[in-house]
CSV table of C-alpha atoms in Angstrom, one decimal:
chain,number,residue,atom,x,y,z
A,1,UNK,CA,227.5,123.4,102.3
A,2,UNK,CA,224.4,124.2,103.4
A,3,UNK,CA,223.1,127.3,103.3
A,4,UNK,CA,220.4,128.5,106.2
A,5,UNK,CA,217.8,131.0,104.6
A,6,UNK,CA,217.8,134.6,106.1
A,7,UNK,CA,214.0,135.3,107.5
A,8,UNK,CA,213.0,138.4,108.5
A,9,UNK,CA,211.5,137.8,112.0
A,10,UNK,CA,211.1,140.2,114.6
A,11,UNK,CA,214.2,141.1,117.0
A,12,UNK,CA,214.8,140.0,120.2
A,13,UNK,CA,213.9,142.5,123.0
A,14,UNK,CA,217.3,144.3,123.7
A,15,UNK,CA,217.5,144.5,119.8
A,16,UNK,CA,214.3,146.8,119.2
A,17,UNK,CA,212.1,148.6,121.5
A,18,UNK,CA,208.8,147.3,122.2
A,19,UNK,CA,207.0,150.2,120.8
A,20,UNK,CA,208.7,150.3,117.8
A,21,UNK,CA,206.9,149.8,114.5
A,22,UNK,CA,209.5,147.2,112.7
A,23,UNK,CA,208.1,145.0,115.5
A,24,UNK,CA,205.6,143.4,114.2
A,25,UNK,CA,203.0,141.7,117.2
A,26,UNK,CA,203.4,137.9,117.0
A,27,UNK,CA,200.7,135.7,116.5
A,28,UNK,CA,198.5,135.2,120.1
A,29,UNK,CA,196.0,132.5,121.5
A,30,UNK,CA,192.7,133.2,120.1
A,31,UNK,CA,189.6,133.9,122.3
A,32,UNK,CA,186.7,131.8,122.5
A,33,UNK,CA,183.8,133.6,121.5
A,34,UNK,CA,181.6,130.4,121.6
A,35,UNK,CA,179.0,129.4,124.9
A,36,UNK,CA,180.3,127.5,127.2
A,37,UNK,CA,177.2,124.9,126.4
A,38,UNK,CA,179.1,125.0,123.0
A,39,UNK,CA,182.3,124.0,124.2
A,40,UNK,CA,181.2,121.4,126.7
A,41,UNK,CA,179.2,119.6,124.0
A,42,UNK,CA,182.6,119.7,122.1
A,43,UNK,CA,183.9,118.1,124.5
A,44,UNK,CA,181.8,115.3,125.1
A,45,UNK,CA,181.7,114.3,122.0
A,46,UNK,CA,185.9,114.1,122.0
A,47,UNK,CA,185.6,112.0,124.8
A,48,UNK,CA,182.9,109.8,122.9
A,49,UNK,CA,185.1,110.1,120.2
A,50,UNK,CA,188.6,108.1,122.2
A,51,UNK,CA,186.7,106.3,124.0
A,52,UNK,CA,185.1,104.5,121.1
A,53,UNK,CA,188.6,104.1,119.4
A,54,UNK,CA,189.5,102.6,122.7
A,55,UNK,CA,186.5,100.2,122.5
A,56,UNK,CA,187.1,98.7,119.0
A,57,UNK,CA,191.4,98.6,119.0
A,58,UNK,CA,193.3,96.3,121.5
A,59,UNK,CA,196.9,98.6,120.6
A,60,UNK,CA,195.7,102.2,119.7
A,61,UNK,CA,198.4,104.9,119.8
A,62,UNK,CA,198.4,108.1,120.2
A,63,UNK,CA,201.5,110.7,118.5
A,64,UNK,CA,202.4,113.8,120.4
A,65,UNK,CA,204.2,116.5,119.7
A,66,UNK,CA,203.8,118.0,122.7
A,67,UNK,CA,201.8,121.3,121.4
A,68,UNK,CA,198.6,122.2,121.9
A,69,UNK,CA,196.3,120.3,120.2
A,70,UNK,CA,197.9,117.1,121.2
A,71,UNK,CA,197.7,118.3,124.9
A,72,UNK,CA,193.9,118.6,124.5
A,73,UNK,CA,193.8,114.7,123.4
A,74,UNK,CA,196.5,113.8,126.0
A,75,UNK,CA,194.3,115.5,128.6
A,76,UNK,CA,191.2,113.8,127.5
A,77,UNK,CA,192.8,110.3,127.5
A,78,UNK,CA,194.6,110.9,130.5
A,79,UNK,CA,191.6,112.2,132.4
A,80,UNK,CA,189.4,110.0,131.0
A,81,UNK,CA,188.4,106.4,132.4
A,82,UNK,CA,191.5,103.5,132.7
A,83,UNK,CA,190.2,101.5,130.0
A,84,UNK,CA,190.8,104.8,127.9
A,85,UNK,CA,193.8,105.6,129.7
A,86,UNK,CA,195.3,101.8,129.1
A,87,UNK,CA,193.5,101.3,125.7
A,88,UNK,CA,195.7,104.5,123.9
A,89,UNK,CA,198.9,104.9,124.7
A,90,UNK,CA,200.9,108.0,123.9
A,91,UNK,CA,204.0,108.7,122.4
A,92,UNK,CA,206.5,111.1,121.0
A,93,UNK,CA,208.9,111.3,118.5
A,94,UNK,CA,211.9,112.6,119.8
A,95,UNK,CA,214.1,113.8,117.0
A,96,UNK,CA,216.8,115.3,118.3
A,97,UNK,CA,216.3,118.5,116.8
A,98,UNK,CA,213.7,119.6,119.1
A,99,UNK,CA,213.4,122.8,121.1
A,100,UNK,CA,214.0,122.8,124.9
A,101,UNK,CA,210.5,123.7,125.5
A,102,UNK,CA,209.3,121.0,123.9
A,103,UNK,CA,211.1,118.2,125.5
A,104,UNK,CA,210.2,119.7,129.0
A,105,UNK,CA,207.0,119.1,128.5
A,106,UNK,CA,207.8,115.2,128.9
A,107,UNK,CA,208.3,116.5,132.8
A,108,UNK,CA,205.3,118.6,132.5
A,109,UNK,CA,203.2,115.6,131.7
A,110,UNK,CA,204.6,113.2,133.5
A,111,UNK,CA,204.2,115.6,136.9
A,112,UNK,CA,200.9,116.5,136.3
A,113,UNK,CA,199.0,113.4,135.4
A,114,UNK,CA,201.8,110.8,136.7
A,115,UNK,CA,202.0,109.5,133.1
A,116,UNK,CA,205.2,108.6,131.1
A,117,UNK,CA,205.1,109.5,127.4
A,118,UNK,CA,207.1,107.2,125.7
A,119,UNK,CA,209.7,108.7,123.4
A,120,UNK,CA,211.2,106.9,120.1
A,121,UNK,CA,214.3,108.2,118.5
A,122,UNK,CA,215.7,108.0,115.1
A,123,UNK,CA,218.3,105.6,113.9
A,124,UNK,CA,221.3,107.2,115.2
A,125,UNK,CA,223.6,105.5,111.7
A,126,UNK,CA,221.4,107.2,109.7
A,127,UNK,CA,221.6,110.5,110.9
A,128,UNK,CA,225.2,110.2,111.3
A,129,UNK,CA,224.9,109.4,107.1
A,130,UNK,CA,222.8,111.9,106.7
A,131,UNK,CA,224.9,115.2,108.3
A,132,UNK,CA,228.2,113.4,106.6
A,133,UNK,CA,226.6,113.1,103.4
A,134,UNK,CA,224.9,116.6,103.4
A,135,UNK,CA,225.3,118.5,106.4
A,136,UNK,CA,223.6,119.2,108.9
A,137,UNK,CA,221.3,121.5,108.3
A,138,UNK,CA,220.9,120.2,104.3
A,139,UNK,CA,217.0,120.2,104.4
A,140,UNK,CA,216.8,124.0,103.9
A,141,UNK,CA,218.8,123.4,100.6
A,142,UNK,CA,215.5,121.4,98.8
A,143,UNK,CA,212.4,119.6,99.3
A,144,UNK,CA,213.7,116.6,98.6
A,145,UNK,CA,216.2,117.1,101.4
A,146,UNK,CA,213.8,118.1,103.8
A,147,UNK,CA,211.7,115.0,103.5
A,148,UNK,CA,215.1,112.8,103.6
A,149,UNK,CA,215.6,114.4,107.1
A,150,UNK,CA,211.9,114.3,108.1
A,151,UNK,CA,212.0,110.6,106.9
A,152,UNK,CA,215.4,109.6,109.3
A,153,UNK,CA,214.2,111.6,112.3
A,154,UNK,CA,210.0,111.4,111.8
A,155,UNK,CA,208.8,108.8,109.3
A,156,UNK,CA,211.2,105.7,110.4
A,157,UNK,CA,210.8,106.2,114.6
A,158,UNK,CA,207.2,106.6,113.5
A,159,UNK,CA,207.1,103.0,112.0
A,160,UNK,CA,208.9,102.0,114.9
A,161,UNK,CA,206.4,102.9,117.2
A,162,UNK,CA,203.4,102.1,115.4
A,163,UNK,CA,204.9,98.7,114.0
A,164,UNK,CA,202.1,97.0,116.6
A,165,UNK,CA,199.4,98.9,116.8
A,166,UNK,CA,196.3,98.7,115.2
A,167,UNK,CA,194.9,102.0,115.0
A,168,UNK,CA,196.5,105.4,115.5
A,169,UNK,CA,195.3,109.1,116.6
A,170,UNK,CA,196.7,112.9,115.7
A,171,UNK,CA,195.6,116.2,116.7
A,172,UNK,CA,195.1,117.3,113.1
A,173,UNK,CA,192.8,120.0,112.5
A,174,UNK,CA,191.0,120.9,109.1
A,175,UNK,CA,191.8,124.6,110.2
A,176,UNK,CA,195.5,124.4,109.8
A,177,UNK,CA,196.2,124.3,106.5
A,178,UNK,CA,195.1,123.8,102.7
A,179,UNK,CA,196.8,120.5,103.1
A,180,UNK,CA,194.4,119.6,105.5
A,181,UNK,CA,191.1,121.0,104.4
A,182,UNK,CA,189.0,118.1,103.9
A,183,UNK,CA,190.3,116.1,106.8
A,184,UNK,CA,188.3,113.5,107.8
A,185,UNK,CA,187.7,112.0,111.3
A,186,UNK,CA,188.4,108.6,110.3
A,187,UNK,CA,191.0,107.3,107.4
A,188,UNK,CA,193.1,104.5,106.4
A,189,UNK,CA,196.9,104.9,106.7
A,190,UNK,CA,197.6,103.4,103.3
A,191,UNK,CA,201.5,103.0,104.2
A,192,UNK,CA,200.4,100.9,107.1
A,193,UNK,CA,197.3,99.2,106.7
A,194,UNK,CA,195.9,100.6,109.7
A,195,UNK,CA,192.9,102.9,110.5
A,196,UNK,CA,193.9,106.7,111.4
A,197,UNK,CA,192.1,109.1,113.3
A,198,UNK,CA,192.0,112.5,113.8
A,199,UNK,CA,189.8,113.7,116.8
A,200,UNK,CA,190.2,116.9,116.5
A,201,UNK,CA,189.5,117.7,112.9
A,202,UNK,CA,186.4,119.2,113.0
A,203,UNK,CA,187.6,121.7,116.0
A,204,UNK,CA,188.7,125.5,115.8
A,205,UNK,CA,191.6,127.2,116.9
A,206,UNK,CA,189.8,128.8,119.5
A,207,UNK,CA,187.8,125.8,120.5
A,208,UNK,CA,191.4,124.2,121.6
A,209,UNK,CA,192.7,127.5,123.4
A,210,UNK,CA,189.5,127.6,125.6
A,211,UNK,CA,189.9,123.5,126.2
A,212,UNK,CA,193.4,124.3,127.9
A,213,UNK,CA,192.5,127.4,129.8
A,214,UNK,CA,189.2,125.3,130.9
A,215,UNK,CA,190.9,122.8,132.6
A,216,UNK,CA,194.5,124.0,133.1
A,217,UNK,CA,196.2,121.9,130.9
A,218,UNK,CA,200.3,121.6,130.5
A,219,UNK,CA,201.2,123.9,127.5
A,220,UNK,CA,204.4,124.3,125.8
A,221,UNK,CA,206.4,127.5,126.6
A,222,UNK,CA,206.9,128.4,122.7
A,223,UNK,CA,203.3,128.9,122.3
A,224,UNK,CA,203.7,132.5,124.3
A,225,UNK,CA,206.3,133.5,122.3
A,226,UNK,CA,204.5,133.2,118.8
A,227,UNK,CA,204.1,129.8,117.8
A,228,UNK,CA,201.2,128.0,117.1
A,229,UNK,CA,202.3,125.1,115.5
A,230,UNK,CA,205.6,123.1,116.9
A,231,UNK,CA,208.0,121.3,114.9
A,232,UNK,CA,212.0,120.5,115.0
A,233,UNK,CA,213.8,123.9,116.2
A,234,UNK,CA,215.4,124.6,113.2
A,235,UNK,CA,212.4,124.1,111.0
A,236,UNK,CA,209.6,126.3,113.0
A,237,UNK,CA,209.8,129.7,113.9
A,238,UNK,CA,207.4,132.2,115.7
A,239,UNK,CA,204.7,133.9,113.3
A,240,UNK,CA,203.2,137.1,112.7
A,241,UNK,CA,199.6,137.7,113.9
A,242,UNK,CA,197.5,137.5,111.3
A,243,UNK,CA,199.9,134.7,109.4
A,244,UNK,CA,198.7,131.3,108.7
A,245,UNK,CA,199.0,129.0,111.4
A,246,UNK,CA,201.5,126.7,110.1
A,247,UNK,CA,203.3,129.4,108.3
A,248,UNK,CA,206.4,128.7,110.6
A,249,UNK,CA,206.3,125.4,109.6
A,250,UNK,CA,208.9,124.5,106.8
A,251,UNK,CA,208.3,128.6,106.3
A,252,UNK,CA,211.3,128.5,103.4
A,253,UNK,CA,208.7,126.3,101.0
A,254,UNK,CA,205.4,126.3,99.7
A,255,UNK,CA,202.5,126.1,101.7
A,256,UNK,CA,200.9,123.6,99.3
A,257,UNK,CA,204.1,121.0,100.4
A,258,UNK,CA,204.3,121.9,104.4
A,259,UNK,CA,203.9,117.9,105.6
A,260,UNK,CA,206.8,115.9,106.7
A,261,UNK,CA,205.8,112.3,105.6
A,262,UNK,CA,203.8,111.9,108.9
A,263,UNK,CA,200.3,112.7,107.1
A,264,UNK,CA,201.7,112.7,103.5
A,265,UNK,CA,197.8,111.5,102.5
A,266,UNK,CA,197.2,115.3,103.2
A,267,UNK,CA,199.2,115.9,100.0
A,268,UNK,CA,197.8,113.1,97.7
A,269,UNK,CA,194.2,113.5,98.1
């Protein structure tokens, strides 16, 4: 049986009083500091950036998960001119482990900017093996467990929806982890042959805040309640200000391991 790991997080509302001192504050949206010159330069060049991926690939795709980073590249493709808007399409990867506020965003999107993001699911034999094999929640008990799950409900839908395409994007930033430090802009996905790209990797934490403040772009919900990086629901929780960014992620193993098979590159290089 499957043991879930007890983290110490802070309490719900009606558990412990605001003021008091074993409630940590949670971790906020940054503030740009930054000109607004600064930013808008940023900006063009992201735009330079998709649109050139648009230019050289015929079946460029783009993979959401619906938190803030990706929103910045959603916004720019779907703002952006129709041969951007028809040359990357974007998609999701809809596990069935994800958090309410995640999934709404799928409305969010699709009422703001009339755009449907396409969803893939996971092979639903294999995640019945899975649970009946290990249980449901089995990926707290190893690594090795983790990335089985991560590979039934991430890796394989992934596949899936990249099995035609040419080129794919993320919203990877160098910022968000030591698995990511040297991130480059453009890579080869060995596992598929195809080029990779990461638009953001060069952009701070801050830089994407003021992005969706700028032009009043869709966020998810969980981001005001202390979470800066989105995963599954049982896999993420909110983090403490100050905390890595990604220290919610996966928060039960080492920090040098926190990838789910997605970007496993990150880990190898």
């Amino acid at each position: 049986m499957s043991v879930i790991p007890i983290v110490e997080l802070p309490g719900t509302a009606s558990e412990i009083p605001a003021a008091s001192p074993l409630r940590p504050a949670l971790w906020t949206a940054p503030e740009y500091t930054g000109s607004t010159a600064a930013l808008e330069a940023k900006e063009a060049a992201l735009a330079e950036r998709l649109e050139a991926i648009a230019s050289r690939f015929y079946r460029a795709r783009f993979a959401s998960s619906l938190a803030a980073e990706d929103m910045v590249i959603t916004d720019a493709i779907l703002r952006g001119s129709a041969a951007l808007r028809a040359g990357i399409r974007v998609f999701t990867l809809a596990t069935g482990r994800l958090h309410a506020e995640t999934l709404a965003m799928l409305d969010e999107v699709k009422a703001h900017y009339g755009y449907e993001i396409e969803r893939f699911t996971p092979d639903a034999e294999a995640v019945e093996n899975y649970v009946r094999k290990h249980g449901l929640n089995a990926f707290y008990d190893s690594v090795e467990l983790r990335k089985e799950c991560c590979g039934i409900r991430k890796v394989e839908p992934l596949n899936r929806a990249l099995s035609h395409a040419d080129a794919w994007l993320t919203g990877q930033r160098r910022e968000q982890a030591v698995t990511r430090a040297d991130l480059p802009f453009e890579e080869i996905d060995e596992a598929r042959g195809i080029p990779k790209f990461n638009p953001l990797a060069d952009w701070t934490e801050a830089e994407v805040w003021a992005y969706l403040k700028r032009h009043a772009v869709p966020i998810n919900a969980l981001h005001a309640k202390g979470y800066p990086s989105i995963g599954c629901e049982p896999c993420t929780r909110a983090v403490r200000a100050g905390e890595d960014v990604r220290a919610g992620r996966w928060w039960w193993e080492s920090r040098d391991s926190k990838e789910c098979g997605l970007h496993e590159q990150n880990i190898k290089h």
